[in-house]
Every structure is written in structure tokens, then in C-alpha cells.
Amino acid sequence: MLVKQLYTNCLAEAAYYIESNGEAAIIDPIRETVPYLDLLKEQGTKLKYVFETHFHADFVSGHIDLAAKTGAKIIYGPEATTSYDVHNATDGEVFKLGDVTIKAIHTPGHTLESTCFLLVDENGKDYALFSGDTLFVGDVGRPDLLDGVMTKEALAGMMYDSLNNKIKKLADDVILYPAHGPGSSCGKNIGKETWSTIGEQKANNYALQEMTKEEFVNIVTHGLLSPPSYFFEDAKINKNGYQSIDNVMNNNVKALSVSDFKTARNKGALMLDTRHQDNFEKGFIKGSINIGLDGTFAIWVGTVIDIKTPLILVTDGGKEEETIRRLARVGYENVLGYLEGGIDSWKNDGNFTESINSVSPEDFARQIKSGENNVLDVRRISEVESGHVKGATNISLADLNSNLNLLDKSEPYYVHCAGGYRSMVASSILKANGFNNVINVHGGWAKMKLTDIPIETGTPSNLVS
């Protein structure tokens, strides 16, 4: 028996490969099929099943393409109605895979169809639980993603029953393999590790402690931030089907001349610049939004850009196809092309570029002490409460677009996050919307808190939620 966790940092997502005696199963694959097909070929195994723990909201799964290319059967749990052919497992149904078995455990709560899959080894021992978004390390899946179909309180109540009547009854040594790790918006505060054990979670996960259903519902539904709008679109895509990733790549990987790029921009396409923030700030096309490919790229694209928006790309050389592929992972398929030759071709054609001023944490501290106080902190509230600049305005990056009217375009703003990635996304959004005096703080809070700036803890007085 072989079990591999296939982790995608861009999505904070884990897919799984299980193999036994020449047969394989894949759980919750991301959209591109090549890595899985290569692994199957390398191992000399035949894919028998593609298991889906639920209709994913944060990425487009590769289950349909993978099944079409291999002949594998797609397995969902109960309550999963699709427009394509699947097998709906009944609660407790067992699937044979080589010398091992995989048991479906219906665990509604995150969604109605949410189902965990229990791997039982060759000796009949419960070995690992693939929990999808039902149970994470240190957290549980959020119960508010059915978009009005059910209340979050009703779903949280179902999750309480699923956890207490099914998950907590498993042995402590069963390995826990969740669908997401830190950074995912599918939970409130997912832990740093990407796997654990049932015993460790019984001891340390707040959601598995002894409490009444009412207490559980209150805890799980408290403090939920609004989910990114693309979540509901991706869930529909996964439920209703999609075009092949091969077609998406063929349609979207198009080199645009400077002239064609300008034409697309003038017709309303959004310019997405995926270079590192340190390079972006030195020179970019006016109106561009910077979301660096080296961070949690897909998550932030899905958070700050509407999924239907036509996109034109500025990338580092050689990163064009990767960028388009990673956009397709979250259902962003309306890419008109990329600027051939990148930012250099724009400059060499004699075109103007803008820049963003940045300061070191030390220089920032000196400015603050001299009376500058327009500080914009774009971290999440849970981060801000542990420490923030006294008097700072807090608007999380996820909420920035909808709250720009609360800021004054005539004022300067020192923008920061935890380390510098999100603050440049925020700075580019501000610049694109007519805020001309934007100063990014290099190194973010991690470096700022080491200076002698005035620091407060708790909820900031200038919180915008």
C-alpha cells in the first residue's frame, strides 16, 4: 500500500494518491491531469476511482478530465447531484482497491454531500481518514457555503452530529488527511500542519471538545469572514461540469503584441501583473493589479478579481503558461492573452510605467513618530488583534475593493500586511483606483513590530469589516 499527499501551496490544497496491488485511487485532484497521469505511468498502476469529498468551492477539481482520460469511476457521497456520470456512495459503502478497502462515511455539515473516506489496510485495520473539508488540523470546515440553501446554523448542527457520531469514534492512531492546510478560506483558522491524527485532533482541536450542540453551533459560526465570491461559482462548475483543461490552455495561451495588449486594455480587460512585488513596484503599467505568482496566487485572484472579468497578463518570462494554468485551477478562463516580452517590451516600445514608493520599517517608524498617521493595515482581524500600529485603519485585503469609498484619495497611506505580499496587492488596487500617494512598508508587520512604533492589541478603533 502506498499513500501520497500531493500538496498545492497556491491553493493550500491537498489531493491524495492511494495505491495497492496495481490499482490506484485519487482523492480531490486539482484541475490539471498531467501530474496524476505521470504518477500513474511511473508507478505502473491503473486508476480505478476518483473520490470527491464534496463539491469544492475554492478550486475546480480535475475529476471529470481525469476520469475521461483513464476510465476511472467518479465517486461522490450521498446528496451529490451532478450533470455528469458519477457513482453516489451510500453511507458505509466499501470500495475494493487492490488489497485494501476504502469506506465512505457521510459527514454532512460543511456541505450536504460532504463525505469522508476511510482507508482500511491489508490487515483490516483503519489506517487513514481523508476528511475533505469536514475536519482540518485545528479546525473544521465552514458551514456557510451553500449560498442560502440552508442556514449556517443548520449546517453547523449537522456537522456536530457528524463529528460526534462518526469521526470521534475512530481510533486515536488513525491518520488524518484533510483537503486543506493553512491559508485556505475553507476554515476559520486552520493549523500549520497538513496532516495529523484523530487522537491529536481530539486533544487539541476546539471543535472536537466536549460541548453541547448549541455551544458548538455558536463557536463554529462565530467570526466567519465573508467567503470569496468565486467560491459559489467554482462549486457550480464542479457540480455542473466544465470544458477540458486542454481546451482552456489552447484558448488562453496567446501572445499579445504591445499594440494588441493596449487594444484589449482599452476595451476593458483587467491587467494582472504576476511578477514578484519587489519587481512590480519598480515599474508597471498604469492600472495593473499585482498578485505575485510566488504567493497564494490563486486564492487572492479569486478574492479580489471577479471571475467573469476578462484578463490580460504581464508575467515573468517563461511563466505565461503556468500563470494561465493556475488561473484555470480556480475557474478563471477568460484570459485574452499575455504581453509578449513582458514589461520590457512595454518599456522598449516607449511606453510610460508607474511605480510605488516603499519604505523600510525603520523609516516608517520615523515617519510615524513625526506625525504621519495614515496607516492602512490589510491583514485579517485575527492577525490585527494580536498587535497593530496605534491609530491604524484596518481593512482586510479581501474587503478592500468594497470599502475604497471610505478612504481619502487626497491623503497619503502607508500600507502594510504581515510580510509584504498582500500589501503590494492592496497598493496596486489603490493606485489603479486613483490613490496616488501610496507608500508600501517593506517586510510588513514581521519587521515593523521590531521597531519602536506605538503598538496596540485588541480590536483596532479604526476597524472596517
XYZ file of C-alpha atoms in Angstrom:
465
model
C 0.000 0.000 0.000
C 1.217 3.479 -0.875
C -0.310 6.798 0.177
C 0.983 10.132 -1.147
C -0.168 13.611 -0.207
C 0.049 15.886 -3.257
C 0.020 19.408 -1.836
C -0.549 22.553 -3.904
C 0.664 25.613 -1.996
C -1.046 28.047 -4.352
C -4.413 26.670 -3.239
C -3.410 25.425 0.222
C -4.968 22.190 -1.075
C -4.107 18.524 -0.644
C -5.006 15.787 -3.095
C -4.165 12.164 -2.332
C -2.868 9.171 -4.282
C -3.560 5.688 -2.915
C -2.139 2.556 -4.497
C -2.453 -1.143 -3.759
C -1.540 -4.159 -5.883
C -1.645 -2.408 -9.250
C -4.775 -0.335 -8.608
C -4.930 3.340 -7.653
C -7.371 5.938 -6.394
C -7.037 9.716 -6.309
C -8.924 11.885 -3.855
C -9.807 15.546 -4.579
C -7.496 16.161 -7.571
C -6.742 19.686 -8.765
C -7.679 20.576 -12.313
C -4.617 19.677 -14.385
C -4.321 15.969 -15.058
C -0.697 15.647 -16.213
C 0.870 15.240 -12.732
C -1.533 12.411 -11.923
C -1.157 10.704 -15.282
C 2.625 10.903 -14.955
C 2.459 9.390 -11.476
C 0.247 6.535 -12.658
C 2.648 5.820 -15.524
C 5.662 5.997 -13.224
C 4.061 3.571 -10.770
C 2.660 1.291 -13.461
C -0.809 1.370 -11.923
C -4.347 1.708 -13.251
C -6.622 4.397 -11.855
C -9.812 2.760 -10.616
C -11.523 5.538 -8.662
C -11.554 9.318 -8.345
C -13.083 10.144 -4.952
C -14.586 13.584 -4.350
C -15.222 14.549 -0.735
C -17.693 17.291 -1.757
C -18.353 19.982 -4.348
C -15.257 22.100 -3.854
C -15.847 25.832 -3.689
C -12.268 27.073 -3.762
C -10.921 25.285 -6.839
C -12.064 23.426 -9.930
C -11.411 19.730 -9.457
C -9.777 17.572 -12.132
C -12.139 14.663 -11.577
C -14.013 14.905 -14.894
C -10.919 15.167 -17.108
C -9.096 12.522 -15.096
C -11.960 10.058 -15.377
C -12.309 10.720 -19.110
C -8.621 10.041 -19.727
C -8.335 6.916 -17.585
C -11.760 5.291 -17.456
C -11.834 5.648 -13.661
C -15.167 5.973 -11.862
C -16.015 9.235 -10.087
C -17.295 8.617 -6.560
C -19.263 11.178 -4.569
C -21.170 10.661 -1.348
C -24.948 10.842 -0.840
C -26.836 14.015 -1.813
C -24.401 14.855 -4.661
C -26.450 15.597 -7.783
C -24.365 16.224 -10.891
C -24.935 16.731 -14.617
C -22.334 14.065 -15.478
C -21.982 10.390 -14.655
C -20.917 9.542 -11.098
C -21.463 6.831 -8.528
C -23.143 8.117 -5.375
C -21.807 6.087 -2.481
C -24.171 5.170 0.302
C -23.118 5.820 3.868
C -20.838 2.932 4.850
C -20.317 1.640 1.312
C -16.960 -0.092 0.816
C -14.785 0.103 -2.306
C -12.133 -2.514 -3.040
C -8.736 -1.216 -4.184
C -6.134 -3.932 -4.645
C -5.599 -5.440 -1.196
C -7.137 -2.522 0.726
C -10.606 -1.026 1.050
C -11.981 2.493 1.201
C -15.159 3.134 3.182
C -17.467 6.091 2.554
C -18.570 7.938 5.704
C -21.257 10.528 5.018
C -20.464 13.593 7.157
C -22.806 16.475 6.214
C -22.072 19.851 7.735
C -19.615 21.706 5.552
C -21.962 20.825 2.711
C -24.847 18.377 2.467
C -22.913 15.866 0.365
C -19.650 16.075 2.350
C -18.220 12.603 2.745
C -15.027 11.351 4.358
C -13.233 8.267 3.045
C -11.667 5.790 5.481
C -8.718 3.740 4.210
C -8.545 0.241 5.718
C -5.211 -1.541 5.202
C -4.403 -5.081 4.087
C -4.847 -6.364 7.627
C -8.300 -4.871 8.079
C -7.051 -2.021 10.307
C -8.374 1.529 9.980
C -5.346 3.403 8.641
C -6.254 6.929 7.465
C -9.242 9.223 7.138
C -9.430 11.524 4.114
C -11.647 14.158 5.663
C -12.099 16.682 2.861
C -13.371 19.931 4.395
C -15.153 18.243 7.288
C -12.159 18.195 9.642
C -8.910 20.132 9.341
C -5.864 20.295 11.548
C -7.079 22.551 14.359
C -10.345 23.482 12.685
C -13.457 22.328 10.832
C -14.954 23.341 7.515
C -17.031 26.494 7.457
C -20.795 25.831 7.326
C -21.840 28.887 5.311
C -21.100 27.996 1.694
C -24.470 26.746 0.443
C -25.471 30.296 -0.550
C -28.902 30.394 1.066
C -29.849 26.748 0.520
C -29.508 26.157 4.272
C -28.584 28.389 7.161
C -25.078 28.116 8.555
C -26.608 27.239 11.919
C -28.468 24.267 10.457
C -25.346 23.002 8.701
C -23.239 23.516 11.822
C -25.732 21.380 13.727
C -25.317 18.623 11.140
C -21.555 18.910 11.451
C -21.793 18.488 15.219
C -23.602 15.198 14.677
C -21.121 14.069 12.020
C -18.115 14.761 14.221
C -19.519 13.269 17.398
C -21.344 10.269 15.956
C -18.783 9.252 13.353
C -15.384 10.971 13.368
C -14.711 10.967 17.121
C -15.482 7.239 17.273
C -12.429 6.424 15.155
C -9.255 5.173 16.862
C -6.709 7.758 18.003
C -3.950 6.387 15.756
C -5.919 6.839 12.522
C -4.060 9.354 10.361
C -5.996 12.484 9.427
C -5.523 13.708 5.859
C -7.596 16.891 5.269
C -8.190 18.666 1.959
C -6.637 21.960 3.071
C -3.837 23.469 5.109
C -3.023 26.979 6.393
C -4.111 29.877 4.208
C -7.297 28.289 2.920
C -10.540 30.232 3.277
C -12.474 26.986 3.764
C -11.890 27.198 7.520
C -11.513 29.996 10.060
C -8.063 29.257 11.435
C -6.537 26.083 10.006
C -3.380 24.861 11.710
C 0.111 24.896 10.221
C 0.420 21.155 9.619
C -1.109 19.457 6.581
C -1.855 16.163 8.372
C -2.374 14.886 11.889
C -4.042 12.010 13.727
C -7.550 11.621 15.075
C -6.109 11.428 18.591
C -4.191 14.674 18.249
C -7.315 16.410 16.996
C -9.445 15.010 19.813
C -6.942 16.518 22.226
C -6.274 19.845 20.536
C -8.970 20.787 18.021
C -11.502 23.154 19.607
C -14.325 21.646 17.563
C -13.807 18.145 18.946
C -14.001 19.107 22.606
C -16.969 18.157 24.762
C -19.774 20.690 24.395
C -23.468 20.887 23.636
C -24.726 21.217 20.085
C -25.817 24.781 20.828
C -22.346 25.681 22.082
C -20.767 24.061 19.026
C -23.018 25.943 16.617
C -22.223 29.255 18.299
C -18.474 28.652 18.205
C -18.305 27.373 14.626
C -20.489 30.130 13.169
C -18.862 32.995 15.107
C -16.340 35.214 13.355
C -16.774 33.848 9.849
C -15.472 36.280 7.240
C -17.417 36.590 4.009
C -16.298 33.880 1.594
C -14.698 35.000 -1.682
C -17.393 35.435 -4.333
C -15.721 32.953 -6.665
C -16.446 30.141 -4.180
C -20.046 29.889 -5.325
C -19.032 29.913 -8.993
C -16.480 27.139 -8.532
C -18.974 24.998 -6.619
C -21.377 25.311 -9.567
C -18.623 24.422 -12.019
C -17.716 21.302 -10.059
C -21.357 20.291 -9.867
C -22.352 21.024 -13.462
C -19.143 20.192 -15.338
C -16.590 22.165 -17.324
C -14.566 22.271 -20.506
C -11.325 20.322 -20.646
C -8.235 21.978 -19.183
C -6.555 21.219 -22.521
C -9.107 23.406 -24.301
C -8.633 26.188 -21.768
C -4.893 26.214 -22.325
C -5.267 26.152 -26.110
C -7.683 29.086 -25.994
C -5.911 31.246 -23.403
C -2.180 30.880 -24.070
C -1.913 33.705 -26.600
C 1.000 36.096 -27.037
C -0.135 39.698 -27.435
C 1.916 42.430 -29.056
C 2.080 45.757 -27.253
C -0.500 47.092 -29.673
C -2.874 44.160 -29.128
C -2.359 44.436 -25.366
C -3.340 48.110 -25.462
C -6.404 47.337 -27.544
C -7.580 44.716 -25.059
C -6.916 47.088 -22.151
C -8.866 49.879 -23.825
C -11.811 47.511 -24.305
C -11.964 46.883 -20.569
C -9.707 43.899 -19.882
C -8.065 43.960 -16.458
C -4.273 43.913 -16.437
C -2.986 41.297 -13.996
C 0.743 41.525 -13.279
C 2.054 38.352 -11.650
C 5.664 39.369 -11.055
C 7.226 39.458 -7.583
C 6.139 42.516 -5.627
C 9.703 43.868 -5.407
C 9.904 43.956 -9.201
C 6.371 45.199 -9.725
C 6.836 48.281 -7.540
C 9.776 49.480 -9.643
C 7.754 49.747 -12.833
C 4.332 48.607 -14.007
C 1.642 49.543 -16.497
C -0.787 52.068 -15.066
C -3.945 50.361 -13.827
C -2.339 46.950 -13.315
C -3.170 44.773 -10.315
C -0.244 42.888 -8.819
C -0.820 39.386 -7.467
C 2.517 37.612 -7.344
C 2.743 34.098 -8.697
C 5.067 33.077 -5.875
C 2.422 33.536 -3.154
C -1.051 32.103 -2.625
C -1.787 33.396 -6.100
C -4.982 31.565 -6.976
C -6.639 32.313 -3.659
C -6.023 36.049 -3.937
C -7.039 36.225 -7.586
C -10.308 34.600 -6.577
C -10.703 37.021 -3.692
C -10.069 40.393 -5.350
C -10.988 39.839 -9.040
C -14.438 38.903 -10.318
C -14.377 35.525 -12.057
C -16.087 36.872 -15.188
C -13.552 39.663 -15.735
C -11.537 39.401 -18.972
C -7.835 39.333 -18.118
C -4.607 40.243 -19.881
C -1.374 39.224 -18.219
C 2.069 40.607 -17.538
C 4.361 37.836 -16.334
C 7.996 36.980 -15.927
C 9.468 35.308 -18.978
C 8.641 31.609 -19.107
C 5.798 31.920 -16.577
C 2.989 32.584 -19.048
C 1.577 29.047 -19.268
C 1.970 28.432 -15.543
C 0.017 31.598 -14.788
C -2.827 30.637 -17.108
C -2.911 27.091 -15.719
C -3.086 28.341 -12.154
C -5.892 30.728 -13.071
C -7.809 27.820 -14.601
C -7.463 25.939 -11.305
C -9.909 28.395 -9.768
C -12.173 28.726 -12.798
C -10.653 31.875 -14.322
C -10.818 31.012 -18.018
C -11.448 34.418 -19.594
C -7.785 35.150 -20.322
C -7.303 37.060 -23.575
C -3.545 36.534 -23.600
C -0.247 37.750 -22.196
C 2.081 40.618 -23.090
C 4.759 39.080 -25.282
C 8.169 40.013 -23.904
C 6.673 41.151 -20.600
C 7.237 44.567 -19.085
C 10.467 45.052 -21.058
C 8.575 45.023 -24.364
C 6.248 47.686 -22.974
C 9.182 49.891 -21.969
C 11.128 49.259 -25.181
C 8.108 50.435 -27.146
C 8.476 53.805 -25.431
C 5.562 53.485 -23.044
C 5.309 55.063 -19.598
C 5.362 52.974 -16.414
C 4.285 53.837 -12.887
C 5.946 52.873 -9.630
C 5.072 52.524 -5.954
C 7.221 54.059 -3.249
C 8.313 51.743 -0.474
C 9.959 52.450 2.857
C 11.864 50.318 5.303
C 10.270 49.550 8.683
C 12.808 51.872 10.314
C 11.952 54.781 8.014
C 8.274 54.070 8.579
C 8.792 54.256 12.340
C 10.486 57.632 11.994
C 7.614 58.953 9.868
C 5.034 57.736 12.384
C 6.826 59.452 15.251
C 6.974 62.681 13.266
C 3.195 62.817 12.991
C 2.233 60.717 9.945
C -0.734 58.591 10.935
C -2.490 57.339 7.801
C -1.613 53.690 8.223
C -3.640 51.095 6.314
C -3.306 47.576 7.730
C -4.697 44.985 5.278
C -4.277 41.910 7.474
C -7.190 39.819 8.724
C -8.799 40.872 12.002
C -7.447 37.757 13.753
C -3.923 38.937 12.893
C -4.557 42.560 13.768
C -5.911 41.823 17.239
C -2.570 40.370 18.336
C -0.851 43.677 17.591
C -1.191 46.707 15.309
C 0.040 50.269 14.881
C -1.803 52.593 17.220
C -4.420 54.519 15.266
C -4.100 52.400 12.123
C -7.069 51.776 9.861
C -7.720 48.081 9.322
C -9.405 46.957 6.107
C -8.556 43.374 5.236
C -7.379 42.856 1.685
C -10.455 40.733 0.995
C -12.674 43.719 1.842
C -10.615 46.494 0.294
C -12.356 46.807 -3.085
C -15.762 47.251 -1.470
C -14.527 49.867 1.013
C -12.391 52.175 -1.119
C -15.028 54.901 -0.676
C -14.088 55.109 2.999
C -10.553 56.264 2.146
C -9.471 59.760 1.066
C -7.659 59.937 -2.286
C -6.034 63.223 -1.299
C -4.273 61.640 1.689
C -1.075 59.567 1.780
C -1.376 55.960 3.018
C 1.294 53.713 4.451
C 0.128 50.215 3.516
C 1.299 47.033 5.205
C 0.395 43.402 5.808
C 2.298 40.646 7.604
C 5.222 40.220 5.230
C 4.767 42.319 2.094
C 2.802 40.181 -0.366
C -0.726 41.367 0.425
C 0.330 44.987 0.923
C 1.546 45.191 -2.674
C -1.715 43.689 -3.922
C -3.506 46.360 -1.876
C -1.174 49.132 -3.051
C -1.768 48.198 -6.687
C -5.541 48.250 -6.129
C -5.284 51.700 -4.553
C -3.116 53.028 -7.393
C -5.454 51.595 -10.026
C -8.335 53.434 -8.330
C -6.744 56.868 -8.253
C -4.892 56.858 -4.918
C -1.638 58.464 -5.977
C 0.175 58.809 -2.655
C 0.615 55.167 -1.643
C 3.658 54.028 0.330
C 4.291 50.326 0.846
C 6.089 49.207 4.016
C 8.699 46.589 3.172
C 8.767 43.499 5.347
C 5.332 44.152 6.827
C 4.342 43.600 10.423
C 7.005 40.944 10.949
C 9.664 43.678 10.655
C 7.635 46.684 11.800
C 6.940 45.260 15.261
C 10.700 45.117 15.889
C 10.948 48.923 15.686
C 9.763 51.407 18.308
C 6.409 52.175 16.697
C 3.444 52.615 19.085
C 1.640 49.266 19.274
C -1.836 48.332 20.477
C -3.505 44.952 20.879
C -7.159 44.001 20.650
C -9.713 45.235 18.162
C -8.478 48.416 16.426
C -10.568 51.548 16.840
C -10.495 52.119 13.066
C -11.758 48.685 12.022
C -13.666 48.339 8.778
C -15.367 44.957 8.455
